[in-house]
mmCIF file of C-alpha atoms and ligand atoms in Angstrom:
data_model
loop_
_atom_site.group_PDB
_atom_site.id
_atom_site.type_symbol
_atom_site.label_atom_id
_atom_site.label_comp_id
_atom_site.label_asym_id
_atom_site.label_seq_id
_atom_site.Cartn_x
_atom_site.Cartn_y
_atom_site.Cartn_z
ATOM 1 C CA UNK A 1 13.589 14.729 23.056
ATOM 2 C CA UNK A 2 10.422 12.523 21.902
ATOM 3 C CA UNK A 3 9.324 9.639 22.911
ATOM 4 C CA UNK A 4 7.176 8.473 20.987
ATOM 5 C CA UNK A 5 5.985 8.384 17.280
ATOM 6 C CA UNK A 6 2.888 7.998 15.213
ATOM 7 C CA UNK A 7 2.509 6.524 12.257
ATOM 8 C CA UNK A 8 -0.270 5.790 9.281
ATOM 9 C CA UNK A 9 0.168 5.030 5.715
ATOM 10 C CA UNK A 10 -2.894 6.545 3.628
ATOM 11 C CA UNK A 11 -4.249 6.235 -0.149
ATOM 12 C CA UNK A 12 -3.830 3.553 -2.438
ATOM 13 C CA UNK A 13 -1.706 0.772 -1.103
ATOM 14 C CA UNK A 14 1.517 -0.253 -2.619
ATOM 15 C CA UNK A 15 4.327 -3.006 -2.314
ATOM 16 C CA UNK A 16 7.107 -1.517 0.125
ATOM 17 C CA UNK A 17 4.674 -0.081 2.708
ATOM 18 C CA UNK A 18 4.963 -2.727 5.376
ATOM 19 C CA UNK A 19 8.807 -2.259 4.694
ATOM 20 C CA UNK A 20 8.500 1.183 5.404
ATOM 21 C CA UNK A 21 6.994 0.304 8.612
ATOM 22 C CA UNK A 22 9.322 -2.114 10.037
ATOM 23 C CA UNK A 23 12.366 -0.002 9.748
ATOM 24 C CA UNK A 24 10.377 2.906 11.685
ATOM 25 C CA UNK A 25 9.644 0.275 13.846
ATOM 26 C CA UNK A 26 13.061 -1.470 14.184
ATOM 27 C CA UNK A 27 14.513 2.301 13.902
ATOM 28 C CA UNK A 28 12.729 4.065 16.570
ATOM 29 C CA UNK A 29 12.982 1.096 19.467
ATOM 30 C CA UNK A 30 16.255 -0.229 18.583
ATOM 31 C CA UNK A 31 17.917 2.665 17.773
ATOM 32 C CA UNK A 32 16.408 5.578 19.982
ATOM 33 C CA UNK A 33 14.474 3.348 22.730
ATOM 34 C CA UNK A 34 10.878 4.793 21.234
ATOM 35 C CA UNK A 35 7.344 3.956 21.336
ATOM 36 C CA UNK A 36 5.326 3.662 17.999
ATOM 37 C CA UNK A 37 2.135 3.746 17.513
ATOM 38 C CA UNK A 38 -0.141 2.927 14.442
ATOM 39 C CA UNK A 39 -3.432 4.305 13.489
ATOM 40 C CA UNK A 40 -5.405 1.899 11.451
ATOM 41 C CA UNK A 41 -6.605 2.612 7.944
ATOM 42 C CA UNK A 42 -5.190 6.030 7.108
ATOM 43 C CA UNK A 43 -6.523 9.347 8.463
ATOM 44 C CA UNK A 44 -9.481 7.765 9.533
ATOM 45 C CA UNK A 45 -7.942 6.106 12.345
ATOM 46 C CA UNK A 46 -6.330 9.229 13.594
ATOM 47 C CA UNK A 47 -9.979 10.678 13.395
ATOM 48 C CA UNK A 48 -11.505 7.767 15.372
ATOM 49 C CA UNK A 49 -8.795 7.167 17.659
ATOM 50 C CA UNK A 50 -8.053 3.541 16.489
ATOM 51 C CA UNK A 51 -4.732 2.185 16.892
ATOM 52 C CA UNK A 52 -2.401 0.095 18.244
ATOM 53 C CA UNK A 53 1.088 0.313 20.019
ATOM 54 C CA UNK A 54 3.191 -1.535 17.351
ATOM 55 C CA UNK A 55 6.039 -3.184 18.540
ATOM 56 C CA UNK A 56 9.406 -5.709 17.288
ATOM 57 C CA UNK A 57 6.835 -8.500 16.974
ATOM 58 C CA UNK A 58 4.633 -6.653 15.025
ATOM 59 C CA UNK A 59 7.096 -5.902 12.197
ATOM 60 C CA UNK A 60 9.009 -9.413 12.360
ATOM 61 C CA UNK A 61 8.488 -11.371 8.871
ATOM 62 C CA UNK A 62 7.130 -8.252 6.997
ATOM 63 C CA UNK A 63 9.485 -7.158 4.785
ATOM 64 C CA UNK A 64 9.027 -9.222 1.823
ATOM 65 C CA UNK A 65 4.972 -8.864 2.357
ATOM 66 C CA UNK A 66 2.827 -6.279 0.116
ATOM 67 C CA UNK A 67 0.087 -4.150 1.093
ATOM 68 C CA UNK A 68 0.258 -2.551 4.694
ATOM 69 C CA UNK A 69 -0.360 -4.176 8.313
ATOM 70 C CA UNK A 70 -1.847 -0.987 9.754
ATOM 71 C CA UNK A 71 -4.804 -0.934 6.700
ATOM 72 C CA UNK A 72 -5.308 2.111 4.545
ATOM 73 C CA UNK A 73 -7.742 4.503 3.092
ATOM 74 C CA UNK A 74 -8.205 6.603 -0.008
ATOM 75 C CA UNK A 75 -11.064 8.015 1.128
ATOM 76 C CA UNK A 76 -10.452 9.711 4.570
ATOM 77 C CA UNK A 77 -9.688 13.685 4.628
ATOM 78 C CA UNK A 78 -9.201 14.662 8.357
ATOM 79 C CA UNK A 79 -9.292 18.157 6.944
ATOM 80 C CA UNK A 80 -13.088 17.556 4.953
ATOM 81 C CA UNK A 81 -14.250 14.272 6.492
ATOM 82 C CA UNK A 82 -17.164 12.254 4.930
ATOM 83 C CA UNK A 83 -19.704 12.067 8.627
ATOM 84 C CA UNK A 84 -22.978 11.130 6.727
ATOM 85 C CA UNK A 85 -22.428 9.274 3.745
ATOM 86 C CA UNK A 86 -26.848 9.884 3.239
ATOM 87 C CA UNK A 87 -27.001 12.594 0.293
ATOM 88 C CA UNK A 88 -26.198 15.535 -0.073
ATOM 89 C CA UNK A 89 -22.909 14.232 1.771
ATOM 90 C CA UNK A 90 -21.739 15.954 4.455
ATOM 91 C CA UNK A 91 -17.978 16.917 5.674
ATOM 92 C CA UNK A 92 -16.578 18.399 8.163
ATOM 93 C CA UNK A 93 -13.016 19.233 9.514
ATOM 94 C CA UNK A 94 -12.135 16.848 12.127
ATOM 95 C CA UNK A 95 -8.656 17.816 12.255
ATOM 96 C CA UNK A 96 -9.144 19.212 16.173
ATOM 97 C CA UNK A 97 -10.582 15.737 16.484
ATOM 98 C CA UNK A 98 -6.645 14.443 15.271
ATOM 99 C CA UNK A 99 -4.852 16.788 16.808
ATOM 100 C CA UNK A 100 -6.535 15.714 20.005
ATOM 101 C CA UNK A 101 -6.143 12.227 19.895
ATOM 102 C CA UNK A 102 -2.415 12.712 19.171
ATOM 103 C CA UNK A 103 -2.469 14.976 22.391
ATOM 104 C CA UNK A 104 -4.100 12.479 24.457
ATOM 105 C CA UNK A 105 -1.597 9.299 23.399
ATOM 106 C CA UNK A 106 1.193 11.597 23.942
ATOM 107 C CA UNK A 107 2.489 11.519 20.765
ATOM 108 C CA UNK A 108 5.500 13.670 19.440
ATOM 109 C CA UNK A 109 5.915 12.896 15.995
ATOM 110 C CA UNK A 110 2.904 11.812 13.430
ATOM 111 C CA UNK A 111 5.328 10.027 10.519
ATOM 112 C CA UNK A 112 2.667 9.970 7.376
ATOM 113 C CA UNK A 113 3.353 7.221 4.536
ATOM 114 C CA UNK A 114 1.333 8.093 1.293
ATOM 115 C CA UNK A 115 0.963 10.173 -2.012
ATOM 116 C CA UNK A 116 -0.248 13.256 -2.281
ATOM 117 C CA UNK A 117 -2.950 13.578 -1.021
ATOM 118 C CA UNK A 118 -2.129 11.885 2.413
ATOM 119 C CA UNK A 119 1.161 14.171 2.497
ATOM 120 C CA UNK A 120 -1.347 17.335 1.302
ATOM 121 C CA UNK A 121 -2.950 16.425 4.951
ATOM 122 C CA UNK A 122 0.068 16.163 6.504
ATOM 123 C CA UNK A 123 1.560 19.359 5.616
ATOM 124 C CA UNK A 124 -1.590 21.064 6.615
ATOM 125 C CA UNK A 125 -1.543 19.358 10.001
ATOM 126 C CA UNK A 126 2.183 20.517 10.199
ATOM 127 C CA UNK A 127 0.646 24.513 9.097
ATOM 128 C CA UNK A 128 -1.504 23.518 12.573
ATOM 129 C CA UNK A 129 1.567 23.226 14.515
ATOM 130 C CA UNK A 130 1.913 19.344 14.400
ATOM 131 C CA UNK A 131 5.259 17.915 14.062
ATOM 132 C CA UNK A 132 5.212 15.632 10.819
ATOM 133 C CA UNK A 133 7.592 13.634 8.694
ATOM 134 C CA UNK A 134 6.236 12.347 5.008
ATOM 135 C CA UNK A 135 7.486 9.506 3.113
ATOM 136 C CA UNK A 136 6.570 9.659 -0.245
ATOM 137 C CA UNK A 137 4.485 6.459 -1.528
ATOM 138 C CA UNK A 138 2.653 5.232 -4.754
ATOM 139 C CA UNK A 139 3.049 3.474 -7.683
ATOM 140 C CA UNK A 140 2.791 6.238 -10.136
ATOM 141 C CA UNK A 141 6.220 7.809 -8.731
ATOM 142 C CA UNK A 142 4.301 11.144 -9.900
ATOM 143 C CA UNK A 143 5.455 12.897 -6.681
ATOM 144 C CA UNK A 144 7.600 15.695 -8.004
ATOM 145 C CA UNK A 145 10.352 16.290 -4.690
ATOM 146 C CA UNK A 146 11.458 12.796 -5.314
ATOM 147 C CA UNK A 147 13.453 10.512 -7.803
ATOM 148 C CA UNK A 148 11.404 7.677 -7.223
ATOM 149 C CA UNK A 149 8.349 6.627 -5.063
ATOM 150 C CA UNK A 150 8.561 3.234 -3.107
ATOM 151 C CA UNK A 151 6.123 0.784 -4.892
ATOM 152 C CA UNK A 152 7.135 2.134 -8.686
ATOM 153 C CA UNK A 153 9.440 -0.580 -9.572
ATOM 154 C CA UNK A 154 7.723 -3.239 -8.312
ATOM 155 C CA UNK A 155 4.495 -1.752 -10.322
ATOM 156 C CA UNK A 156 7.133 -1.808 -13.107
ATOM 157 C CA UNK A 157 8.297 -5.417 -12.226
ATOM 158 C CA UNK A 158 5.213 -6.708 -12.725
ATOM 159 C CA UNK A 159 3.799 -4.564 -16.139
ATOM 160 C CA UNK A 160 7.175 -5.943 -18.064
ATOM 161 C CA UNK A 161 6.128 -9.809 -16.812
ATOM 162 C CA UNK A 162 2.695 -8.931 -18.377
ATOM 163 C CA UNK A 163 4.616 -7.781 -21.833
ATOM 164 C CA UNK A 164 6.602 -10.533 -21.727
ATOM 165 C CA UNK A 165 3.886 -13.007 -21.714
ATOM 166 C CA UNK A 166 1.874 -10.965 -23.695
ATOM 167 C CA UNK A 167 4.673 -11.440 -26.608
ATOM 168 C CA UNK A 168 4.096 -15.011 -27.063
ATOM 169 C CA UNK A 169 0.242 -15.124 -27.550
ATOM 170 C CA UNK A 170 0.870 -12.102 -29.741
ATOM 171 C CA UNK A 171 3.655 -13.772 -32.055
ATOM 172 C CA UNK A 172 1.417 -17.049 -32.509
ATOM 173 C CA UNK A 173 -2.061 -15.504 -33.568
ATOM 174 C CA UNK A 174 -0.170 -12.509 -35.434
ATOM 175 C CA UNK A 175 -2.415 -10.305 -33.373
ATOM 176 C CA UNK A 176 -1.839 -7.006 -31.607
ATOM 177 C CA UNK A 177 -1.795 -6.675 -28.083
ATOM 178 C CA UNK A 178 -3.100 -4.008 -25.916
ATOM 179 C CA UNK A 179 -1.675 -3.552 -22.158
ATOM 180 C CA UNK A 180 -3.577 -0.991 -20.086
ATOM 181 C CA UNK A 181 -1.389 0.089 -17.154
ATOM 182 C CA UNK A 182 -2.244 2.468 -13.833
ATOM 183 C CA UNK A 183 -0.668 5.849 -13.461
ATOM 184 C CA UNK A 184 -3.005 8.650 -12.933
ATOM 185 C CA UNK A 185 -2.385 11.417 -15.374
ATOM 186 C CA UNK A 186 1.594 10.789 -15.319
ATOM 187 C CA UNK A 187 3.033 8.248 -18.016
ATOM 188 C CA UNK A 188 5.744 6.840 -15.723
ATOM 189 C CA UNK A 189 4.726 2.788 -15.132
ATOM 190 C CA UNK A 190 4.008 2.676 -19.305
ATOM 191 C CA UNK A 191 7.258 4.457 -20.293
ATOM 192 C CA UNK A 192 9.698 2.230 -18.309
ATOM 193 C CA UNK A 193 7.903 -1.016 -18.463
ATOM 194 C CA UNK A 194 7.246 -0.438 -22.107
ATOM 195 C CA UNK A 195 10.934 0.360 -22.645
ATOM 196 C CA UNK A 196 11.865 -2.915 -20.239
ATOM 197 C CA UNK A 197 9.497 -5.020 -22.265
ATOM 198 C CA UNK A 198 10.229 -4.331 -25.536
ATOM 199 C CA UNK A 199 6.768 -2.995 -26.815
ATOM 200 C CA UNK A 200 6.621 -1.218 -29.934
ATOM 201 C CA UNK A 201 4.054 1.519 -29.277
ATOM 202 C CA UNK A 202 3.990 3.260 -26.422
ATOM 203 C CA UNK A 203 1.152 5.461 -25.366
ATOM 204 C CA UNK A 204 1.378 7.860 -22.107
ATOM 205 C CA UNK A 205 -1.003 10.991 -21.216
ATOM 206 C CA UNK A 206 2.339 13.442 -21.884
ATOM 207 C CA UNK A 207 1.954 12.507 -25.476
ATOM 208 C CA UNK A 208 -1.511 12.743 -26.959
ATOM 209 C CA UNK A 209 -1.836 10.323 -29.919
ATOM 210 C CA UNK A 210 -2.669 10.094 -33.480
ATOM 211 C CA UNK A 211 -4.601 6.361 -34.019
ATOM 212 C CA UNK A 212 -3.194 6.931 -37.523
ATOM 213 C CA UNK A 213 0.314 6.744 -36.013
ATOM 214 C CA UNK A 214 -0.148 3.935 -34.340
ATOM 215 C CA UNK A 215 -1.736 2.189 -37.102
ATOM 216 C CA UNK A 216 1.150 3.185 -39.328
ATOM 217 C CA UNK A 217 3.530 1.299 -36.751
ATOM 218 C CA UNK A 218 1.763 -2.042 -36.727
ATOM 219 C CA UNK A 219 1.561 -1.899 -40.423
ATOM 220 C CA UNK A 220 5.203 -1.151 -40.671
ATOM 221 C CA UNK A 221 5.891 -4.150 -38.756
ATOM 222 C CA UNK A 222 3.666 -6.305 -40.580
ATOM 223 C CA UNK A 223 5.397 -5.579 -43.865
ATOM 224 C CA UNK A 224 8.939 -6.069 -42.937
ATOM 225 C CA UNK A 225 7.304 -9.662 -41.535
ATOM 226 C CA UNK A 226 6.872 -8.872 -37.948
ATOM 227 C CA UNK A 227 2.816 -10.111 -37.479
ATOM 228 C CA UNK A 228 2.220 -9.308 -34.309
ATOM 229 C CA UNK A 229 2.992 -5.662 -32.435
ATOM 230 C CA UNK A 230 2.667 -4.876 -28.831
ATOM 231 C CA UNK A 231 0.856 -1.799 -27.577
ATOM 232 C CA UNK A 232 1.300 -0.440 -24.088
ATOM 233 C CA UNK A 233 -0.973 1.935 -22.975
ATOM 234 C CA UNK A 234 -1.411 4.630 -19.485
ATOM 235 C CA UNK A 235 -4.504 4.943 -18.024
ATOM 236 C CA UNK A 236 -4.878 8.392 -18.489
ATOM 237 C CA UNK A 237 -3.544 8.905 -22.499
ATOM 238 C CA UNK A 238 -6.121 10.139 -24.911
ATOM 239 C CA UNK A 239 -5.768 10.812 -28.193
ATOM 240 C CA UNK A 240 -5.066 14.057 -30.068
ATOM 241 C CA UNK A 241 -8.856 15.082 -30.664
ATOM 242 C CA UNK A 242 -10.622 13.646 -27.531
ATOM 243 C CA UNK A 243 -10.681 13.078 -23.830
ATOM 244 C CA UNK A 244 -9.497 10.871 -20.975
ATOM 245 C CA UNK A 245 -11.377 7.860 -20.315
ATOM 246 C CA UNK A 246 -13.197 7.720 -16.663
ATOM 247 C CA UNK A 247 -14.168 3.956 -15.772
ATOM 248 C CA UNK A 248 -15.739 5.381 -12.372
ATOM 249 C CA UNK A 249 -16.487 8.277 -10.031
ATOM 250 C CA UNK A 250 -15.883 7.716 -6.632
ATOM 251 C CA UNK A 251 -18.339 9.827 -5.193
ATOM 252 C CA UNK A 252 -17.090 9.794 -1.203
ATOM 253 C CA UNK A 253 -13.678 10.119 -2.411
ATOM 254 C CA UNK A 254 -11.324 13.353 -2.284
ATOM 255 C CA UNK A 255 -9.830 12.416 -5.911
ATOM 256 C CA UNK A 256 -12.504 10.635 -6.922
ATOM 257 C CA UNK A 257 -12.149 10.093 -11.215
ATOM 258 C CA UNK A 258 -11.046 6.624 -11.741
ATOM 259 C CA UNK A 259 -9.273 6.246 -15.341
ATOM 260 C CA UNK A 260 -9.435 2.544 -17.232
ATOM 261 C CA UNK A 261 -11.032 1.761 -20.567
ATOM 262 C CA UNK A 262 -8.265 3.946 -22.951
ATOM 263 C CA UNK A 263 -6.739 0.292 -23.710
ATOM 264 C CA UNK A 264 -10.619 -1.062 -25.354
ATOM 265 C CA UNK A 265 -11.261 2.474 -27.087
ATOM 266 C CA UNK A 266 -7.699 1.792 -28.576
ATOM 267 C CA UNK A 267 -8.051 -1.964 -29.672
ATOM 268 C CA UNK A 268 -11.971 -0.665 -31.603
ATOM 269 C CA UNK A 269 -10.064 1.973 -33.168
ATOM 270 C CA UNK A 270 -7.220 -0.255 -34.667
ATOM 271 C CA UNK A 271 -9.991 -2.953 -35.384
ATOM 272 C CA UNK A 272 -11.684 -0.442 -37.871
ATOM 273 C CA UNK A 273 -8.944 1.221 -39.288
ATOM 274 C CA UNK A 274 -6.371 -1.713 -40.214
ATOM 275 C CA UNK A 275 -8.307 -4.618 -39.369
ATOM 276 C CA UNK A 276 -5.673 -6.455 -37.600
ATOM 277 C CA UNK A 277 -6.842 -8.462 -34.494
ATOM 278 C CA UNK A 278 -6.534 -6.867 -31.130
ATOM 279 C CA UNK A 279 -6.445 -8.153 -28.184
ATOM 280 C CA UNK A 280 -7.043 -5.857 -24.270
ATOM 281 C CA UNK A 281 -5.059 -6.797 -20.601
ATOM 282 C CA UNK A 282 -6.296 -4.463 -17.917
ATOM 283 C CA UNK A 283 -3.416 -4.643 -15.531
ATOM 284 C CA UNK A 284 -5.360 -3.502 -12.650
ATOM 285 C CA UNK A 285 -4.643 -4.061 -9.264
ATOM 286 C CA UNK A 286 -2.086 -6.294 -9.595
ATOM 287 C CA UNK A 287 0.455 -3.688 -10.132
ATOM 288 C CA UNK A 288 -0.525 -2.875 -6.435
ATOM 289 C CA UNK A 289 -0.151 -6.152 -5.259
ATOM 290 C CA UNK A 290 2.458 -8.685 -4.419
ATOM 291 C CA UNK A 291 6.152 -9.018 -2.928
ATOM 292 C CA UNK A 292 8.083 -5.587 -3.180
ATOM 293 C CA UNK A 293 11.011 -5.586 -5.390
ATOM 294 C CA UNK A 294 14.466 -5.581 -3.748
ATOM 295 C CA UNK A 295 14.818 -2.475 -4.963
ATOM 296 C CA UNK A 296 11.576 -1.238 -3.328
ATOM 297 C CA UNK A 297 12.726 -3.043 -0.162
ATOM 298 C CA UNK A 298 15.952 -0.932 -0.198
ATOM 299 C CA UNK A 299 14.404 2.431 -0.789
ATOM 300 C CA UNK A 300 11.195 1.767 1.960
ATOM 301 C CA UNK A 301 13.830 0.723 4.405
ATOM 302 C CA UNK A 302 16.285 3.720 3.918
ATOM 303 C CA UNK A 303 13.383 5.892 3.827
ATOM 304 C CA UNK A 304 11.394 4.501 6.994
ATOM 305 C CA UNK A 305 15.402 4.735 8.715
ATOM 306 C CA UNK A 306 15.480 8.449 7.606
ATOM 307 C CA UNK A 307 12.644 9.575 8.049
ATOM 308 C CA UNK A 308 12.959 8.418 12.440
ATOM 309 C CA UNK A 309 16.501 10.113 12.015
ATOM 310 C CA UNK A 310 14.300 13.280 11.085
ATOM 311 C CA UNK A 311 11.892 13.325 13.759
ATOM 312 C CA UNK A 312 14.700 12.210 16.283
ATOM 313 C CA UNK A 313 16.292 15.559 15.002
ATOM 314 C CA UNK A 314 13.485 17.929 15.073
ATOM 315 C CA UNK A 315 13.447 18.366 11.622
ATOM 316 C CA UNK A 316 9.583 18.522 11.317
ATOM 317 C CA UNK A 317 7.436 19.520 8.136
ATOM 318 C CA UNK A 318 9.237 17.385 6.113
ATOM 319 C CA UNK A 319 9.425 14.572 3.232
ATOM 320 C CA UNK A 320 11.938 12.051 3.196
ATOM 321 C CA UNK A 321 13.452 11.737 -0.740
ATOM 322 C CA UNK A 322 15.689 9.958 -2.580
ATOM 323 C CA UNK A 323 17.684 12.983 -5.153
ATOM 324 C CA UNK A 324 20.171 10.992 -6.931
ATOM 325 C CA UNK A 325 21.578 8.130 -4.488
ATOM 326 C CA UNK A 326 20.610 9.752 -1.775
ATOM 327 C CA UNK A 327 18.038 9.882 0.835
ATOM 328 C CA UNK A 328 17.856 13.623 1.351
ATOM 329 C CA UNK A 329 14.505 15.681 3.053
ATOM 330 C CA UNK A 330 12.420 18.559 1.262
ATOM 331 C CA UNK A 331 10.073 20.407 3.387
ATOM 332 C CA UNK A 332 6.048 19.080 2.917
ATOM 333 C CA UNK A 333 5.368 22.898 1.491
ATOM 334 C CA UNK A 334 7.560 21.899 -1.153
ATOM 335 C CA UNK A 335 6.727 18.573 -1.591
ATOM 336 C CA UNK A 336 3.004 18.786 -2.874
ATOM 337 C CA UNK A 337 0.533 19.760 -4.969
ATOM 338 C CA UNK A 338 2.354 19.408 -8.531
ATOM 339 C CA UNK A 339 2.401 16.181 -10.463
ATOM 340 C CA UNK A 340 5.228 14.730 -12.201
ATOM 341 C CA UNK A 341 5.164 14.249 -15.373
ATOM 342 C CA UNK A 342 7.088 12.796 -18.089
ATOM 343 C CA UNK A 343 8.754 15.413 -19.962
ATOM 344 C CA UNK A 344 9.059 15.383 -23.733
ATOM 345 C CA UNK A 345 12.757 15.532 -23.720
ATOM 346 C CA UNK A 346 13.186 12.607 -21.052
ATOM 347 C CA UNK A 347 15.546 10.639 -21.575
ATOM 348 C CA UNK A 348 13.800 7.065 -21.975
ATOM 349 C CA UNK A 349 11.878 8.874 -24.869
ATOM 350 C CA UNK A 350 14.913 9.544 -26.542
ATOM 351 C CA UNK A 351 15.960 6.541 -26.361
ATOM 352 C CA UNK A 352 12.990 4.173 -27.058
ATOM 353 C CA UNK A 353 12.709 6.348 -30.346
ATOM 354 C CA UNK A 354 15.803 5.190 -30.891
ATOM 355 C CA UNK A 355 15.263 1.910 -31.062
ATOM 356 C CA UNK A 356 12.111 2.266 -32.960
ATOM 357 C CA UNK A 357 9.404 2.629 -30.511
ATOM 358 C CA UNK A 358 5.995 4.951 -31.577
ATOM 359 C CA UNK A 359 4.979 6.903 -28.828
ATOM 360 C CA UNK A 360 1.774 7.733 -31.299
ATOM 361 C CA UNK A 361 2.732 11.053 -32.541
HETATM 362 O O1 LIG B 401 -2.510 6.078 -7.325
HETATM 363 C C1 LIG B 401 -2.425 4.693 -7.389
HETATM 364 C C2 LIG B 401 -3.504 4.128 -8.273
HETATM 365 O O2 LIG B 401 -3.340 2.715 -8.321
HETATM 366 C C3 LIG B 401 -3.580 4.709 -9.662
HETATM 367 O O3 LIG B 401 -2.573 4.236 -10.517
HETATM 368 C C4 LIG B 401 -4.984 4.338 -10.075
HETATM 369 O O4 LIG B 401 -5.478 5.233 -11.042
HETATM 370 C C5 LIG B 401 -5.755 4.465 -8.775
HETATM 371 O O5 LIG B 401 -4.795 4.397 -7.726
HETATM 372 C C6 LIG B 401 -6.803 3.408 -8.571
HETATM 373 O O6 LIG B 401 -7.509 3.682 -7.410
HETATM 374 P P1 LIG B 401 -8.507 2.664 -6.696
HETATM 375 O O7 LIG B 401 -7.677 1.697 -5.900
HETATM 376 O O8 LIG B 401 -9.372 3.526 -5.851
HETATM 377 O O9 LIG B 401 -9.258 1.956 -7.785
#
């Protein structure tokens, strides 16, 4: 029997994490009479032993609320941890350090909210003989032992809000707009919020395009009298002949290429080739930000219910997933290490070619 759980939610934040949280909350002492406990920011509160018992009143008014209450990290590899940040940096593995800590508070169960990289760490502190339970987290939804990642459809939400007030200004100045979206190197936040928003080229790292495509497109529109077109772009397309486009390396970071700028090379390149005026949103952040969805609520609260029904079980070294319209588990070995991509036969391809979209190839 446990008695009590630990809990962290690592990486980049995302809208549905503090729901997450207050059904393992709500789950574990209303349900099953548990303690929880939170470690602050990620990994790197498990490494410095900073937490905090979290109880009913913690998670009260929190559902609706985006980013997380416990604070997060990107940054923080218990396994190869950053201790002098003075260069050449230095790591070391601190995950006795973890382990201990866990020991000490008497914890049973570490439940770890995050992408890959946080559930990486997890599994390998499950190979130690932890017991763990992931729940799969980020707004690419490029975790491949899942439908869908909390915080996607929110990240969604907001990029088709962005096209649709991007169609206005476009229509009255007959210009083309650009939208630049997050994702990593998987396509998924541009192909459905492209598809919800109506844009008419869509761009995605699966598909590497041909500028002469696109241009082909927006001069297609303009001569059956359509004088504005909408482009929407992924963070981490690049065109046929040519490479990704890195806005930043994160040197202290375990991942640490940061895409952006794809969405300005674009806009220069239809500039010279058509001449048409074009026009750059960086979405940014603010597909990170904000009130979850109700559909994000639902998912982060069936999978922060699940995944306490999993360590109340025993069922240890594994992910909580939704397969279908179900909340099923997959075991952490499974779980990472491959990316999700967009595959060329999906079905939202098919279908936005079918109602005329370019995907610029
Ligand atoms: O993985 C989530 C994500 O928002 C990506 O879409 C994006 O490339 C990256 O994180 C940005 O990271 P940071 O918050 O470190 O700028």
């Amino acid at each position: 029997m446990i008695k009590t759980i630990g809990m962290l939610t690592g990486g980049g934040d995302c809208p549905g994490l503090n729901a997450v949280i207050r059904a393992v909350v709500k789950t574990a002492i209303n349900r099953y009479g548990l303690r929880v406990i939170g470690f602050k920011d990620g990994y790197r509160g498990l490494v410095l032993n900073d937490y905090r018992e979290v109880d009913l009143s913690d998670v009260s008014g929190i559902l609706d609320k985006g980013g997380t209450i416990l604070g997060t990290s990107n940054k923080d590899n218990p396994f190869k941890y950053l201790v002098t940040s003075k260069e050449p940096n230095e790591y070391k593995d601190m995950s006795d350090v973890c382990v201990e800590n866990l020991v000490k508070l008497g914890i049973d169960c570490l439940i770890a909210i995050g992408g890959d990289g946080t559930l990486t760490s997890a599994r390998d502190f499950y190979r130690k003989g932890l017991n763990v339970i992931g729940v799969p987290k980020t707004i690419d939804n490029d975790l491949s032992a899942t439908d869908t990642t909390f915080g996607f459809n929110t990240a969604v939400t907001t990029a088709t809000d962005a096209i649709d007030k991007l169609h206005s200004t476009a229509e009255s100045h007959h210009r083309v707009m650009i939208l630049e979206v997050m994702g990593r190197y998987a396509g998924w936040i541009a192909l459905e919020a492209g598809i919800a928003g109506g844009a008419d080229v869509i761009i995605i790292p699966e598909i590497p395009y041909d500028i002469c495509k696109i241009s082909e497109k927006i001069i297609e529109r303009k001569t059956d009298g359509k004088n504005f077109s909408i482009i929407v772009v992924a963070e981490g397309a690049k065109p046929l002949d040519g490479d990704l486009v890195v806005c930043k390396v994160v040197k202290d970071s375990p991942d640490p290429i940061r895409l952006g700028g794809i969405g300005n090379k674009l806009a220069e390149d239809i500039e010279k080739q058509i001449g048409i005026e074009t026009r750059v949103t960086v979405l940014g952040h603010l597909q990170r930000g904000g009130h979850p969805t109700a559909y994000d609520r639902i998912l982060s609260t069936r999978y922060g219910v699940k995944a306490v029904e999993l360590a109340v079980e025993g069922k240890f070294g594994n992910m909580v997933s939704l397969q279908g319209k179900d909340i099923v588990y997959v075991s952490l070995e499974e779980a990472v290490g491959k990316v999700k991509n967009v595959k060329s036969d999906n079905d939202l391809i098919k279908a936005g070619r079918s109602v005329g979209v370019s995907f610029g190839d």
